[in-house]
PDB file of C-alpha atoms in Angstrom:
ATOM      1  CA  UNK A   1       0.000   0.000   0.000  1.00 66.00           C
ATOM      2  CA  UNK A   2       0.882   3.493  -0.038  1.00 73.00           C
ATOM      3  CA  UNK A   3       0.163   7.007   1.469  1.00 74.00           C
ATOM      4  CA  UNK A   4       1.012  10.158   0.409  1.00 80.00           C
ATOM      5  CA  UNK A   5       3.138  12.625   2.338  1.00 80.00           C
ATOM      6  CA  UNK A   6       1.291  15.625   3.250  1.00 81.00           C
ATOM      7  CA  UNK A   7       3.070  18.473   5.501  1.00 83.00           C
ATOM      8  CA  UNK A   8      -0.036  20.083   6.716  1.00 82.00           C
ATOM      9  CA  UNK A   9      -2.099  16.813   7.203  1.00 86.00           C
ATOM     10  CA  UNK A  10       0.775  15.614   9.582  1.00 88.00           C
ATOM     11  CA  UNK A  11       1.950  18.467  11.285  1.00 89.00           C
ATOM     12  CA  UNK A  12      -0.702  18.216  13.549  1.00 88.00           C
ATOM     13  CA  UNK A  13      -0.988  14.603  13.604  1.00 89.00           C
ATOM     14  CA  UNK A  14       2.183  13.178  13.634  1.00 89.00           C
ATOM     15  CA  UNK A  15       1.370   9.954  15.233  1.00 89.00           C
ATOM     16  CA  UNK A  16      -0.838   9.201  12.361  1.00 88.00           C
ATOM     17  CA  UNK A  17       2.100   9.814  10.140  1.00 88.00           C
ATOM     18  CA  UNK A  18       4.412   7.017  11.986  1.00 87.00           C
ATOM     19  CA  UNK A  19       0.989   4.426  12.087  1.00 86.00           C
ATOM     20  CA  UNK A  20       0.954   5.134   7.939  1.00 84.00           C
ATOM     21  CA  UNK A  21       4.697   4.984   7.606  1.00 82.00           C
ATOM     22  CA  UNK A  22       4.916   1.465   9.469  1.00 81.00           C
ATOM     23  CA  UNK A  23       2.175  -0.223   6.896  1.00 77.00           C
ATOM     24  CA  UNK A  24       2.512   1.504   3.772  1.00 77.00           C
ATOM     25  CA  UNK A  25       5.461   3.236   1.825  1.00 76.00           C
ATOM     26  CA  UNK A  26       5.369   6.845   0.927  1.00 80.00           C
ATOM     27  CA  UNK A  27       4.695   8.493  -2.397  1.00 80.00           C
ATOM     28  CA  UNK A  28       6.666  11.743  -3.563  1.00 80.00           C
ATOM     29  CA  UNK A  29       9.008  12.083  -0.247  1.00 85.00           C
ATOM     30  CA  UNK A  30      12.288  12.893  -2.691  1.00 87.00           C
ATOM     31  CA  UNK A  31      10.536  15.776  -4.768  1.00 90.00           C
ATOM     32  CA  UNK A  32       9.288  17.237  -0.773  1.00 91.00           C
ATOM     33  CA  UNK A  33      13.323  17.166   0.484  1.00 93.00           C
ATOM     34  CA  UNK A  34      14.000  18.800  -2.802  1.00 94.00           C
ATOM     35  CA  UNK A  35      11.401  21.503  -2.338  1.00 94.00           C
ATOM     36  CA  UNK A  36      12.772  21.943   1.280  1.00 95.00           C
ATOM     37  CA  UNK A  37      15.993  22.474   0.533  1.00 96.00           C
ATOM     38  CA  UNK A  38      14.981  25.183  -2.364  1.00 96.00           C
ATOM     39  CA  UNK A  39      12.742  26.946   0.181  1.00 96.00           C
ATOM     40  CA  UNK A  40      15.276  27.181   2.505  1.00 95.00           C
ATOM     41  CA  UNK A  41      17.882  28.581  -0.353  1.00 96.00           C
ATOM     42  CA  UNK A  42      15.111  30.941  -1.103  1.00 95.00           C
ATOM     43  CA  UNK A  43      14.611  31.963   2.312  1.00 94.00           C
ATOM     44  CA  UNK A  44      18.399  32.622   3.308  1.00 93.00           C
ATOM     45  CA  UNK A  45      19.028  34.365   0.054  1.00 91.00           C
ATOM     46  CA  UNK A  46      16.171  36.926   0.754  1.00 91.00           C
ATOM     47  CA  UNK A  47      17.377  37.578   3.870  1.00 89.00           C
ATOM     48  CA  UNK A  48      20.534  38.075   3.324  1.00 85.00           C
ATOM     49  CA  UNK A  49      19.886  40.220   0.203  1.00 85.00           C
ATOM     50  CA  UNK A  50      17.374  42.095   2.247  1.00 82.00           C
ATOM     51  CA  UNK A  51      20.242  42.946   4.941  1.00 74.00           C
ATOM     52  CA  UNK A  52      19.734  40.747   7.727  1.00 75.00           C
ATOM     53  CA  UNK A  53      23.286  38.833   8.962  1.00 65.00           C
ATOM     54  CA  UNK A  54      24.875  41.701   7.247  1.00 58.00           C
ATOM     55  CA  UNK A  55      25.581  43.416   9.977  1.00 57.00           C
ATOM     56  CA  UNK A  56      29.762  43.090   8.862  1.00 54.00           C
ATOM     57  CA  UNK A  57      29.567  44.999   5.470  1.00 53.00           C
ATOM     58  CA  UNK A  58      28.246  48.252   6.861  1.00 52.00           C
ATOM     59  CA  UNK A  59      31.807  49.270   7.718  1.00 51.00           C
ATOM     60  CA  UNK A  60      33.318  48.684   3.996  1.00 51.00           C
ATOM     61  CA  UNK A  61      30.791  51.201   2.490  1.00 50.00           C
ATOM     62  CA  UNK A  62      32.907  53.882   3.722  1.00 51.00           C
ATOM     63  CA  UNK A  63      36.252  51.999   2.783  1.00 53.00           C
ATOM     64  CA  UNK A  64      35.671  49.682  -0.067  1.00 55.00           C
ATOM     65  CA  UNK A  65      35.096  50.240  -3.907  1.00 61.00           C
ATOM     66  CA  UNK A  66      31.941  49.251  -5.229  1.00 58.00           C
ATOM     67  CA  UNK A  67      33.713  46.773  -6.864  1.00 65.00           C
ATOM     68  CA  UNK A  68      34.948  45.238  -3.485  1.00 65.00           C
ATOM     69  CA  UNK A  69      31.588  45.673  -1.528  1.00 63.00           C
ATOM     70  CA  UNK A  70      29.618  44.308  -4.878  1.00 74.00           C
ATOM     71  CA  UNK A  71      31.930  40.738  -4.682  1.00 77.00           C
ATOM     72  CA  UNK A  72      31.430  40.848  -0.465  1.00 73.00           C
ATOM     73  CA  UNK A  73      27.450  41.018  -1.010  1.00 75.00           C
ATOM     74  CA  UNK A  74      27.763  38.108  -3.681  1.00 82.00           C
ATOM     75  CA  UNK A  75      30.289  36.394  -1.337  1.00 80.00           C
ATOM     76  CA  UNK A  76      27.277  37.325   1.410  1.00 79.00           C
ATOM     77  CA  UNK A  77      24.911  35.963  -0.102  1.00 86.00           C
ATOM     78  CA  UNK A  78      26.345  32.478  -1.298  1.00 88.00           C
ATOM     79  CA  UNK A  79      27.706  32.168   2.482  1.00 86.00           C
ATOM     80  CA  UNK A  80      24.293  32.390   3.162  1.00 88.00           C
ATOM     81  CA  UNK A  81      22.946  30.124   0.850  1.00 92.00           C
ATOM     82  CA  UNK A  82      25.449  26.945   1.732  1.00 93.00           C
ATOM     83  CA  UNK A  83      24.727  28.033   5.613  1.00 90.00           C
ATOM     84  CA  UNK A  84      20.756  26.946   4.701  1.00 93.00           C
ATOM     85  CA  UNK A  85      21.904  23.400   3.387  1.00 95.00           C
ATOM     86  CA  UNK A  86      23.779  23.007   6.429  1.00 93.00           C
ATOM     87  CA  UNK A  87      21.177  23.900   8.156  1.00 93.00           C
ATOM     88  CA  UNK A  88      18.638  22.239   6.592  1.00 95.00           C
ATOM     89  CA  UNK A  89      20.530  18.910   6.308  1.00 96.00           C
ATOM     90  CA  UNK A  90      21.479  19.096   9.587  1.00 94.00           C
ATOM     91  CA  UNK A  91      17.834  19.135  10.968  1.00 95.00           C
ATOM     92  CA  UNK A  92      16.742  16.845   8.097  1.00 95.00           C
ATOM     93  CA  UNK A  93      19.550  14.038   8.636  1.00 95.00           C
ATOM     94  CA  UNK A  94      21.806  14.350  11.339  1.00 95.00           C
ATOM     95  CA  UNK A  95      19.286  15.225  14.139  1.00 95.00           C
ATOM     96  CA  UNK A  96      17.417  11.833  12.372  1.00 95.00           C
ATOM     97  CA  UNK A  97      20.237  10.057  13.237  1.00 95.00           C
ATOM     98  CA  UNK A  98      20.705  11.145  16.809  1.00 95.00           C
ATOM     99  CA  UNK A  99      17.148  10.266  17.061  1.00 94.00           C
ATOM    100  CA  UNK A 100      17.612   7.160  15.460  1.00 93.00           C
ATOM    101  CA  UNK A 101      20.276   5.884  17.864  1.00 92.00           C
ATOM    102  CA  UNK A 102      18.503   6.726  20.848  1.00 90.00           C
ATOM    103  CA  UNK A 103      15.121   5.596  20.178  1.00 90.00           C
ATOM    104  CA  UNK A 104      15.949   2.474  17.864  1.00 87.00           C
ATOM    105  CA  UNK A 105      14.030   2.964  14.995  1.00 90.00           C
ATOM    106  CA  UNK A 106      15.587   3.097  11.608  1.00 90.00           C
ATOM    107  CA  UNK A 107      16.864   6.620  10.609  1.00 92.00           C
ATOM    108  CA  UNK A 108      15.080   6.353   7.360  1.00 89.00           C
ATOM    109  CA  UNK A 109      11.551   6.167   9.086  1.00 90.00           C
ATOM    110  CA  UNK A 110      12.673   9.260  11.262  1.00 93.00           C
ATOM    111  CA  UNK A 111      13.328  11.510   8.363  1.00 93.00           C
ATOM    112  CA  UNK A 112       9.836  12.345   7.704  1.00 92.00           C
ATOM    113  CA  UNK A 113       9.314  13.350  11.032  1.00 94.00           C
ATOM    114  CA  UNK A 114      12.522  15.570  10.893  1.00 95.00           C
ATOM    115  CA  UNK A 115      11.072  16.990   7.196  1.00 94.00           C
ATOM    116  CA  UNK A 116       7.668  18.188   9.525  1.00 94.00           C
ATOM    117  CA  UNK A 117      10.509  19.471  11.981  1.00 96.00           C
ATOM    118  CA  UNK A 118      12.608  21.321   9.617  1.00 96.00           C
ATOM    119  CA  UNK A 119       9.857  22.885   7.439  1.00 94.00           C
ATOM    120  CA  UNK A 120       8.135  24.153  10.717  1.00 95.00           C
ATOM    121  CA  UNK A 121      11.670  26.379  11.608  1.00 94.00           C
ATOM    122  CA  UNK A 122      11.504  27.421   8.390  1.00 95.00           C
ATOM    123  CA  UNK A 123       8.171  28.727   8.428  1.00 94.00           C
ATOM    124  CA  UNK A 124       9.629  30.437  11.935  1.00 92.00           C
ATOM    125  CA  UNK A 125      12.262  32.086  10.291  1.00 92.00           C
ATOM    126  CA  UNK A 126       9.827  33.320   7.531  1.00 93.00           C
ATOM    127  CA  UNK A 127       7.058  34.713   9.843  1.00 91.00           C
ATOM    128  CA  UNK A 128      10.462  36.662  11.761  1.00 89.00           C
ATOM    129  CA  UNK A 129      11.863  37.811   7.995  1.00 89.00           C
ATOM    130  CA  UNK A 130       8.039  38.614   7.416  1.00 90.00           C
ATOM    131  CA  UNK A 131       7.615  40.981  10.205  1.00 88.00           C
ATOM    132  CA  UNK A 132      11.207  42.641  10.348  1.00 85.00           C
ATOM    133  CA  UNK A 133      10.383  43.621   6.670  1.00 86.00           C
ATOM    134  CA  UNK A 134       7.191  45.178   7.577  1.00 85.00           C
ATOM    135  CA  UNK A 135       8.751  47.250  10.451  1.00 81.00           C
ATOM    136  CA  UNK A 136      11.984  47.989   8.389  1.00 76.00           C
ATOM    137  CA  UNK A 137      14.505  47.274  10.618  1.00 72.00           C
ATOM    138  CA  UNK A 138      15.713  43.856  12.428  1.00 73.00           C
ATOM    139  CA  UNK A 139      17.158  42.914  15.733  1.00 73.00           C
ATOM    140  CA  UNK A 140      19.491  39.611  17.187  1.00 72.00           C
ATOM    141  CA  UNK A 141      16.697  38.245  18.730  1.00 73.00           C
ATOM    142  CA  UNK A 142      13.481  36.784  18.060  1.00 77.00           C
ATOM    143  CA  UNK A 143      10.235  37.891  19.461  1.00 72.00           C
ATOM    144  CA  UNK A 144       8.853  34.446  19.382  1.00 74.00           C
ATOM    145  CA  UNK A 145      11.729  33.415  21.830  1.00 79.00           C
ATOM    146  CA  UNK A 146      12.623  33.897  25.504  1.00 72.00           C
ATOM    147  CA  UNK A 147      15.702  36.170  24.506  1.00 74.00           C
ATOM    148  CA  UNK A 148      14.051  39.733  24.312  1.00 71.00           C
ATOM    149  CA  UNK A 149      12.480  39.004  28.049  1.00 70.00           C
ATOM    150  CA  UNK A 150      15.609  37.875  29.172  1.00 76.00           C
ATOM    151  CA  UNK A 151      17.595  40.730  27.690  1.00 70.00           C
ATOM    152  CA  UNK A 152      15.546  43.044  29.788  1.00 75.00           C
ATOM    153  CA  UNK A 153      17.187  41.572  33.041  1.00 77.00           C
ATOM    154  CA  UNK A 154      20.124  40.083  31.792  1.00 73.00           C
ATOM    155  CA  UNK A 155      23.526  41.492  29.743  1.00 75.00           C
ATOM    156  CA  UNK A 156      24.555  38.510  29.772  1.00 77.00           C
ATOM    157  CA  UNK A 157      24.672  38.221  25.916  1.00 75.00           C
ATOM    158  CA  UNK A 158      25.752  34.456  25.834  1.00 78.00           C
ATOM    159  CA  UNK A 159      22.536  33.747  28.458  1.00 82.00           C
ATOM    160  CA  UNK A 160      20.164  36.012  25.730  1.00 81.00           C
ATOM    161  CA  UNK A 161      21.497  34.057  22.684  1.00 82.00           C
ATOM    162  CA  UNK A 162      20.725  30.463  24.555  1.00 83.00           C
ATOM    163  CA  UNK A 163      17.348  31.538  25.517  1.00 84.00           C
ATOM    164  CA  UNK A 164      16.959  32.936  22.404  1.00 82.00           C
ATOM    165  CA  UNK A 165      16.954  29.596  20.549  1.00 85.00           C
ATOM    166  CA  UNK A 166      14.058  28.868  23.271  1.00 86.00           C
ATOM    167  CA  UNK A 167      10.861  29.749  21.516  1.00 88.00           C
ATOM    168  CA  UNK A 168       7.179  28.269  20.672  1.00 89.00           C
ATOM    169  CA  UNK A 169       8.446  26.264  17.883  1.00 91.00           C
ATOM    170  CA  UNK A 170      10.761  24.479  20.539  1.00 92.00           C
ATOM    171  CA  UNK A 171       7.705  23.290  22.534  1.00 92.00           C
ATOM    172  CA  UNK A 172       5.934  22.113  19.422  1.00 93.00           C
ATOM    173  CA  UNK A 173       9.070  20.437  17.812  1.00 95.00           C
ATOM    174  CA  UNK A 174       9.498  18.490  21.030  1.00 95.00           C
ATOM    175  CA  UNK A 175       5.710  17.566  20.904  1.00 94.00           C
ATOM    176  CA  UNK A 176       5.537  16.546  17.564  1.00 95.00           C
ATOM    177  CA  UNK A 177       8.854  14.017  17.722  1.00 95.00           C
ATOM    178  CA  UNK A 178       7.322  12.588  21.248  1.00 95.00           C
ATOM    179  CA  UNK A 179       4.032  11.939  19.320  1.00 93.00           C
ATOM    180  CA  UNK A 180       5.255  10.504  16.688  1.00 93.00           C
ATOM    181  CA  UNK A 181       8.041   8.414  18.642  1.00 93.00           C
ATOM    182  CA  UNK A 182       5.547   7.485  21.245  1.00 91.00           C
ATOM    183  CA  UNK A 183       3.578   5.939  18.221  1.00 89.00           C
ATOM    184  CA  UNK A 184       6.067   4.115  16.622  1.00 87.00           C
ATOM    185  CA  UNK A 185       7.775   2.089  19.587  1.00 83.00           C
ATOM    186  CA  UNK A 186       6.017   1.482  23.010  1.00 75.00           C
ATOM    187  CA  UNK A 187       9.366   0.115  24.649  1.00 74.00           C
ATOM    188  CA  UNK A 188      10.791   3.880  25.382  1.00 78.00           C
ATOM    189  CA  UNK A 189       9.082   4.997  28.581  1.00 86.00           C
ATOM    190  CA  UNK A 190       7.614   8.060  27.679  1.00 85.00           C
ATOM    191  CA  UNK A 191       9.457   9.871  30.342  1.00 89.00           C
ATOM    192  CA  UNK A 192      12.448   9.362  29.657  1.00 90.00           C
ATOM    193  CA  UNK A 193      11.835  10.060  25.881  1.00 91.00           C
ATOM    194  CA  UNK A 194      10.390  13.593  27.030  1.00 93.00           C
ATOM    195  CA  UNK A 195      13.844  14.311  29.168  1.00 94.00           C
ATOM    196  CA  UNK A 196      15.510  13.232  26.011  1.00 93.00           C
ATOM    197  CA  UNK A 197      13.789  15.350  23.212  1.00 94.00           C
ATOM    198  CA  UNK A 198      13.710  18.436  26.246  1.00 95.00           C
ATOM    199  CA  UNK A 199      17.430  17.872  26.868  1.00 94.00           C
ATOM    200  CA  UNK A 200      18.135  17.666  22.939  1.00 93.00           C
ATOM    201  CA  UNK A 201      16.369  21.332  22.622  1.00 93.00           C
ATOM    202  CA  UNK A 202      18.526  22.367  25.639  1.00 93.00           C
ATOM    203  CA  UNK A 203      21.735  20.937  24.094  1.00 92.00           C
ATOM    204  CA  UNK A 204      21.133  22.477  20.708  1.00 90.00           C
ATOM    205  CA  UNK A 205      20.510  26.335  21.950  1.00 88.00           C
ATOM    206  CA  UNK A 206      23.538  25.571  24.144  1.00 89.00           C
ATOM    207  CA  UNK A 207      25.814  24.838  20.947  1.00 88.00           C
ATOM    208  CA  UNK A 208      23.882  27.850  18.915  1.00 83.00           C
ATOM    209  CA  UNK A 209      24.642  30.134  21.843  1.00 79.00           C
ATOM    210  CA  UNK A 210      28.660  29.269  21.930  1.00 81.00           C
ATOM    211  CA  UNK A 211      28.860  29.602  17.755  1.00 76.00           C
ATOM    212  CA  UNK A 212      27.604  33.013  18.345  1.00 66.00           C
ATOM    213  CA  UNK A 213      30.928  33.609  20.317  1.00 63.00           C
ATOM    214  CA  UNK A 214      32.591  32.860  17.039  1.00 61.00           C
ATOM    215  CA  UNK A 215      34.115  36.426  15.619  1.00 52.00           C
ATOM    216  CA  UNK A 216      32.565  35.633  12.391  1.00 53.00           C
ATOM    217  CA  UNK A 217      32.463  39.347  11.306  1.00 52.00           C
ATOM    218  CA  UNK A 218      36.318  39.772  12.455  1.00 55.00           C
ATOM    219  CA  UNK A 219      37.091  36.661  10.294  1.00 55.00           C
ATOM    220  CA  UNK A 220      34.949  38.033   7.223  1.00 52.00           C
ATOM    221  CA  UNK A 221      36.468  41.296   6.973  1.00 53.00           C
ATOM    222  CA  UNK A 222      40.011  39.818   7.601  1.00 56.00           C
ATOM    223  CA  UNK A 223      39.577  37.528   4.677  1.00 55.00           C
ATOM    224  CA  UNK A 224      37.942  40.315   2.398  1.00 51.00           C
ATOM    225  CA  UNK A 225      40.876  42.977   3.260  1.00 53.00           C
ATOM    226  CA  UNK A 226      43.366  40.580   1.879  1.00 52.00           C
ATOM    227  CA  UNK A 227      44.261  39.565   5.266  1.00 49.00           C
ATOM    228  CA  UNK A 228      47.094  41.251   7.845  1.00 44.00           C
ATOM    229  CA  UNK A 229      48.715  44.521   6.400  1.00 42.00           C
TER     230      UNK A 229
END
């Protein structure tokens, strides 16, 4: 038998989608990756072409040719495009097979849960690009996060980044994998598998949080200046 894969359908049932996926194969799931990944080009490219991550080049309008700043905003924007398959893939695949070794089912039968996953941040990032647009200007954190509260208390700025990859979609990522794990193998006691999927989230935001420590802007306009004069 077979089903066919349909984001909005399972993205509110996911435990459906691992009852279907255990007693029937899946139609189209290639040509949905594909269309993933493209969004996701799509998306970073806008972005970046809009301005947002390009925090760095403000400084070489006042000291570059436009030759020079015309190459960094191509360099920009191709940055950001391989930084959305990395992303992507990583969400898609790798987080799969973390899953996959810690609850026992095949990694294969986990990607469609991750391609709910990963398509749900990218809508995130969308509705964020969405309304920065609309008020014409952008910030480093998002309001559907913890990291504007906490950067009302706290300067802190590696505590604001880490609650920052906290948000709404968190919760619901974590819900949908426990559904859908929860459906597919009774063995994992669903405690521990909620500790696990929490701890993931927790784990993630920590490792976000430390990248942003990463002098990415320093290393950029190093490169760009032809290095050490």
């Amino acid at each position: 038998m077979f089903f066919n894969f349909s984001f909005w359908r399972y993205v509110t049932n996911p435990s459906q989608l691992a009852i279907n996926h255990q007693n029937s194969a899946m139609r189209g799931f290639n040509r949905r990756i594909v269309f993933l990944f493209l969004s996701g080009i799509v998306l970073y490219a806008l972005r970046d072409i809009w301005g947002m991550t390009t925090e760095s080049l403000s400084p070489m309008l006042t000291v570059a040719t436009d030759g020079d700043y015309t190459i960094a905003r191509i360099v920009s924007v191709v940055g950001s495009i391989l930084w959305a398959v990395v992303y992507i893939a990583f969400h898609l695949f790798f987080v799969s097979y973390i899953l996959g070794l810690l609850t026992s089912i095949p990694v294969r039968r986990i990607v469609p849960l991750q391609l709910l996953v990963t398509g749900i941040l990218l809508i995130e990032k969308a509705l964020v690009f969405l309304v920065f647009v609309v008020k014409g200007e952008t910030t480093n954190v998002s309001f559907l996060s913890f990291g504007p509260l906490s950067a009302t208390f706290s300067d802190t700025w590696f505590l604001v980044m880490f609650l920052n990859q906290l948000t709404i979609i968190s919760a619901l990522i974590v819900s949908l994998q426990f559904s859908f794990i929860r459906s597919y193998t009774k063995t994992m006691n669903w405690k521990s598998l909620l500790a696990v999927l929490i701890g993931l989230q927790i784990l993630f935001a920590l490792l976000t949080a430390a990248i942003g420590y990463i002098p990415f802007e320093r290393l950029f306009n190093y490169v760009m200046q032809g290095g050490a004069s």
